[in-house]
Amino acid sequence: MTDHARIHRLAEAVRCFLTPGDAYREQLCAETEAMSADTMAAGLDASLANWDETGIAALCSEEALYMQDGVKPELAAVVLGGVLPPSHIQAIAYPYLLGAEVIVKHSSADPLFPNLLANALGDGVTVMGRLGFGGVLSRADAVVAVGDDDSILAIQREVAVATPFLGFGHRTAIDLVCGSILARSPSVAAEVAKDISLFDQLGCLSPREVLVIGTPEDAAILAQGIAEHMEDLLPRRILNISIEAAIRGTREVARAMGRVVLGPEDLQWGITVEEEGQWTGTPGGRQVIVRSLSKLGHIPDALAPIQGHLSAVGVAGGDLDPATQRSLIRLGASRIVPVGTLQAAPPTWPHDGRRPLASLCRWCGLG
């Protein structure tokens, strides 16, 4: 199959999940256990719009500059964790676009989507569970893994040191609102609420904290604006008992400490307002902290607890100054984009700061 044919086939497969009424999209939305059908549909629409033929071709064109004389993999193993279609598409697409035979071990939490995607592609991708996957890692000449950090490290221990390996572990995102005027803007509040609610906050591009460069009053006003949009959301699925208990526990602690806490008693969503201090995050489930910082220069200290785990930053306030950009990149950010677009990562995204196709190739010095 030619490079162009692979690009076209992948774009057509992704389009199935964007097209209302398509059998693949309808089955995914109806049968997913991680979230409601409407939440899945909204997440697909927001996250996959850039995965068309033009966007995928741009990835291949950009990566070609870094792959000159590189040897592409012939057999790639992909180990999936989590339940979000965008991360699974990325993990499968990278070796697929290089022409490799792709063998996928589906997540125990989601065998559905990888199988649907493989069927939509037609051939080139085989999906299986734990049974049957034994030995694939040792035979593969490239490996992609998605999961929590412990899972990634465990998989990497089964792979030869010289084998190209892309591991995408635990990450989180933030929204950054710069200034009093923007903190008090209804449109900014709406975009932040969108970032928080898409995919029920399950992915690495979902913010668990919103940093407001301004006063505590600015943060409180933004929190109220976000709450007005969260109230309009359809109910989320109940998470496992430990997460729901953690949500209730953190809310009760915040109230005991005198924090402003917004949200219904059924825990469908929640907002806690904090002043200065360091990132603590939330257990998820549409729960977020809105934290005021008096200066941009306080960001590195505020985010120190997630050093190396920051995935992306949504910004309200235009382009950040170079020093702030560099500090965010050193913290791990590989996407700095306008608020409301965190989930819309294009194929060209250097996921976790790496070249997604070139990183799976090998080079050899000759002569």
Coordinates of N, CA and C in Angstrom, one line a residue, residues 232-318:
D232 N -25.6 23.1 32.9 CA -26.4 22.7 31.7 C -26.0 21.4 31.1
L233 N -24.9 20.8 31.7 CA -24.5 19.5 31.2 C -25.4 18.4 31.5
L234 N -25.4 17.4 30.6 CA -26.2 16.2 30.9 C -25.4 15.4 32.0
P235 N -26.1 14.6 32.8 CA -25.4 13.8 33.8 C -24.3 13.0 33.3
R236 N -23.3 12.9 34.1 CA -22.1 12.0 33.8 C -22.4 10.6 34.4
R237 N -21.6 9.6 33.9 CA -21.7 8.3 34.4 C -21.1 8.3 35.8
I238 N -21.6 7.4 36.7 CA -21.0 7.3 38.0 C -19.6 6.5 37.8
L239 N -18.6 7.1 38.5 CA -17.3 6.5 38.4 C -17.1 5.4 39.5
N240 N -16.0 4.8 39.6 CA -15.9 3.7 40.6 C -15.9 4.3 42.0
I241 N -16.2 3.4 42.9 CA -16.5 3.8 44.3 C -15.4 4.7 44.9
S242 N -14.1 4.3 44.6 CA -13.0 5.0 45.2 C -12.9 6.4 44.7
I243 N -13.2 6.6 43.4 CA -13.1 8.0 42.8 C -14.2 8.8 43.4
E244 N -15.4 8.3 43.4 CA -16.6 9.0 43.9 C -16.3 9.4 45.4
A245 N -15.8 8.5 46.2 CA -15.5 8.8 47.6 C -14.4 9.8 47.7
A246 N -13.4 9.8 46.8 CA -12.4 10.8 46.8 C -12.9 12.2 46.5
I247 N -13.9 12.2 45.5 CA -14.5 13.5 45.2 C -15.2 14.1 46.4
R248 N -16.0 13.2 47.1 CA -16.7 13.7 48.2 C -15.8 14.1 49.3
G249 N -14.7 13.4 49.5 CA -13.8 13.7 50.6 C -13.1 15.0 50.3
T250 N -12.6 15.3 49.1 CA -11.9 16.5 48.8 C -12.9 17.7 48.9
R251 N -14.1 17.5 48.6 CA -15.1 18.6 48.7 C -15.3 18.9 50.2
E252 N -15.5 17.9 51.0 CA -15.7 18.1 52.4 C -14.5 18.8 53.1
V253 N -13.3 18.4 52.7 CA -12.1 19.1 53.3 C -12.0 20.5 52.8
A254 N -12.3 20.8 51.6 CA -12.3 22.2 51.1 C -13.3 23.1 51.8
R255 N -14.5 22.5 52.1 CA -15.5 23.3 52.8 C -15.0 23.5 54.3
A256 N -14.4 22.5 54.9 CA -14.0 22.6 56.2 C -12.9 23.7 56.4
M257 N -12.1 23.9 55.3 CA -11.1 24.9 55.3 C -11.5 26.3 54.9
G258 N -12.8 26.4 54.7 CA -13.4 27.7 54.4 C -13.3 28.1 52.9
R259 N -13.0 27.1 52.0 CA -12.9 27.4 50.6 C -14.3 27.6 50.0
V260 N -14.4 28.4 48.9 CA -15.6 28.5 48.1 C -15.8 27.2 47.3
V261 N -16.8 26.5 47.5 CA -17.1 25.3 46.7 C -18.4 25.4 46.0
L262 N -18.4 25.2 44.7 CA -19.6 25.2 43.9 C -19.9 23.9 43.3
G263 N -21.2 23.5 43.2 CA -21.5 22.2 42.6 C -22.6 21.6 43.4
P264 N -23.4 20.7 42.7 CA -24.5 20.0 43.3 C -24.0 18.9 44.3
E265 N -24.9 18.5 45.2 CA -24.6 17.5 46.2 C -24.5 16.1 45.6
D266 N -25.0 15.9 44.4 CA -24.8 14.6 43.7 C -23.5 14.4 43.1
L267 N -22.6 15.5 43.2 CA -21.2 15.4 42.7 C -21.1 15.3 41.2
Q268 N -22.1 15.7 40.5 CA -22.0 15.6 39.0 C -20.9 16.5 38.5
W269 N -20.6 17.6 39.2 CA -19.5 18.5 38.8 C -19.2 19.3 40.1
G270 N -18.1 19.9 40.1 CA -17.7 20.7 41.3 C -16.5 21.7 41.0
I271 N -16.5 22.8 41.6 CA -15.5 23.8 41.4 C -15.1 24.3 42.8
T272 N -13.8 24.3 43.1 CA -13.2 24.8 44.3 C -12.3 26.0 44.0
V273 N -12.5 27.1 44.7 CA -11.7 28.3 44.5 C -10.5 28.3 45.5
E274 N -9.3 28.4 45.0 CA -8.1 28.5 45.9 C -7.3 29.8 45.6
E275 N -6.5 30.2 46.5 CA -5.7 31.3 46.4 C -4.2 30.9 46.5
E276 N -3.4 31.2 45.5 CA -2.0 30.9 45.5 C -1.8 29.4 45.8
G277 N -0.6 29.0 46.3 CA -0.4 27.6 46.6 C 0.0 26.8 45.4
Q278 N 0.2 25.5 45.6 CA 0.6 24.6 44.6 C -0.5 23.7 44.1
W279 N -0.3 23.2 42.9 CA -1.3 22.3 42.2 C -1.6 21.1 43.1
T280 N -2.9 20.8 43.3 CA -3.3 19.6 43.9 C -4.1 18.7 43.0
G281 N -4.8 19.4 42.0 CA -5.6 18.6 41.1 C -6.9 18.1 41.8
T282 N -7.6 17.3 41.1 CA -8.9 16.7 41.6 C -8.9 15.3 41.2
P283 N -9.9 14.5 41.7 CA -10.0 13.1 41.3 C -10.6 12.9 39.9
G284 N -11.1 14.0 39.3 CA -11.8 13.9 38.0 C -13.3 14.0 38.2
G285 N -14.0 13.4 37.3 CA -15.5 13.5 37.4 C -16.0 14.9 37.3
R286 N -15.4 15.7 36.4 CA -15.9 17.1 36.2 C -15.6 18.0 37.4
Q287 N -14.6 17.7 38.2 CA -14.2 18.5 39.3 C -13.0 19.3 39.0
V288 N -13.0 20.6 39.3 CA -11.8 21.4 39.0 C -11.5 22.4 40.1
I289 N -10.3 22.8 40.2 CA -9.9 23.9 41.1 C -9.6 25.1 40.2
V290 N -10.1 26.2 40.6 CA -9.8 27.5 40.0 C -8.9 28.2 41.0
R291 N -7.6 28.5 40.6 CA -6.6 29.0 41.6 C -6.1 30.3 41.1
S292 N -6.2 31.3 41.9 CA -5.6 32.6 41.6 C -4.1 32.7 41.9
L293 N -3.4 33.3 41.0 CA -2.0 33.6 41.2 C -1.8 35.1 40.9
S294 N -1.0 35.8 41.7 CA -0.9 37.2 41.5 C 0.0 37.6 40.3
K295 N 0.9 36.6 39.9 CA 1.9 36.9 38.9 C 2.1 35.7 38.0
L296 N 2.4 35.9 36.7 CA 2.8 34.8 35.8 C 4.0 34.1 36.4
G297 N 4.9 34.8 37.0 CA 6.1 34.2 37.5 C 5.9 33.2 38.6
H298 N 4.7 33.1 39.2 CA 4.4 32.1 40.2 C 4.0 30.7 39.6
I299 N 3.9 30.7 38.3 CA 3.4 29.4 37.6 C 4.4 28.3 37.9
P300 N 5.7 28.4 37.7 CA 6.6 27.3 37.9 C 6.4 26.6 39.3
D301 N 6.3 27.5 40.3 CA 6.2 26.9 41.7 C 4.8 26.3 41.9
A302 N 3.8 26.9 41.3 CA 2.4 26.4 41.5 C 2.3 25.0 40.8
L303 N 3.0 24.8 39.7 CA 2.9 23.6 39.0 C 4.0 22.6 39.3
A304 N 4.9 22.9 40.2 CA 6.0 22.0 40.5 C 5.6 20.6 40.9
P305 N 4.4 20.4 41.5 CA 4.0 19.0 41.8 C 3.7 18.1 40.6
I306 N 3.5 18.8 39.4 CA 3.3 18.0 38.2 C 4.4 18.1 37.2
Q307 N 5.6 18.5 37.7 CA 6.8 18.5 36.8 C 6.9 17.2 36.0
G308 N 7.0 17.4 34.7 CA 7.1 16.2 33.8 C 5.8 15.6 33.5
H309 N 4.7 16.0 34.1 CA 3.4 15.4 33.8 C 2.4 16.4 33.2
L310 N 2.8 17.6 32.9 CA 1.9 18.5 32.2 C 1.9 18.2 30.8
S311 N 0.7 18.0 30.2 CA 0.6 17.7 28.8 C 0.3 18.9 27.9
A312 N -0.6 19.8 28.4 CA -1.1 20.8 27.5 C -1.6 22.0 28.4
V313 N -1.6 23.2 27.7 CA -2.1 24.4 28.4 C -3.0 25.1 27.5
G314 N -4.3 25.4 28.0 CA -5.2 26.2 27.2 C -5.1 27.6 27.8
V315 N -4.9 28.6 26.9 CA -4.6 30.0 27.3 C -5.7 31.0 26.9
A316 N -6.2 31.8 27.8 CA -7.0 32.9 27.4 C -6.2 34.2 27.7
G317 N -5.8 34.9 26.7 CA -5.0 36.1 26.9 C -4.0 36.3 25.9
G318 N -4.1 35.6 24.7 CA -3.1 35.8 23.6 C -1.9 35.0 23.9

